[in-house]
Amino acid sequence: MSVHGFPPPSAVAAHRVTVRLTPTRPGRRPPVVDRHLRVTLPAPPPWPLLADVLVAPGPGASAADDLAAAHPGAAVVAVHQETESCWLRLGPYGHAPARLILNSRHMSLCPWPTWASLAHAWLSASLAPAEWEDMTVRMLETATGMR
């Protein structure tokens, strides 16, 4: 992907991400592959407006709501405080969101941006929370050089 007149995604924290969700029990549901654009703020225009997933430092759930209001095209917004907590807001602005609060134990397993991408895959697959328990998740690709 290229947008003329703007910094390339490799110059900012914009990543094309692919997540594959595979059921651990055969026959339950087919695998799900989700591809999306994840942007870590601050990032110059137009990348935040193009993002499916936004990740930014911030003080909590209200900051996630404010970020979603400013970027209504983002399906997932993750606002974090260093390694302590992360507030995920799932669902586009203007709709009742699902919310997840992650803690330092989650951060020890994988970084906040990875959790945000996983949440996008979950949302895109229309998985009920009970179905999420039965999934194996692998991050297949993170690319910064988009063409």
PDB file of C-alpha atoms in Angstrom, residues 17-23 32 34 114 117-118 135-142:
ATOM      1  CA  VAL A  17      -0.903  -7.983  10.317  1.00  0.00           C
ATOM      2  CA  THR A  18      -2.229 -11.466   9.589  1.00  0.00           C
ATOM      3  CA  VAL A  19      -3.751 -13.569  12.377  1.00  0.00           C
ATOM      4  CA  ARG A  20      -4.957 -17.144  11.910  1.00  0.00           C
ATOM      5  CA  LEU A  21      -7.381 -18.609  14.454  1.00  0.00           C
ATOM      6  CA  THR A  22      -7.474 -22.408  14.392  1.00  0.00           C
ATOM      7  CA  PRO A  23      -9.871 -24.505  16.495  1.00  0.00           C
ATOM      8  CA  VAL A  32     -10.240 -17.940  10.458  1.00  0.00           C
ATOM      9  CA  ASP A  34      -7.808 -12.001   9.569  1.00  0.00           C
ATOM     10  CA  THR A 114      -0.413  -8.343  19.611  1.00  0.00           C
ATOM     11  CA  SER A 117      -4.553  -7.663  16.730  1.00  0.00           C
ATOM     12  CA  LEU A 118      -5.900 -10.828  18.335  1.00  0.00           C
ATOM     13  CA  MET A 135      -8.735 -21.340  19.732  1.00  0.00           C
ATOM     14  CA  THR A 136      -5.009 -21.561  19.122  1.00  0.00           C
ATOM     15  CA  VAL A 137      -3.563 -18.255  17.959  1.00  0.00           C
ATOM     16  CA  ARG A 138      -0.449 -17.721  15.861  1.00  0.00           C
ATOM     17  CA  MET A 139       0.834 -14.419  14.564  1.00  0.00           C
ATOM     18  CA  LEU A 140       1.800 -15.317  11.004  1.00  0.00           C
ATOM     19  CA  GLU A 141       3.138 -12.084   9.621  1.00  0.00           C
ATOM     20  CA  THR A 142       3.846  -8.528  10.619  1.00  0.00           C
TER      21      THR A 142
END
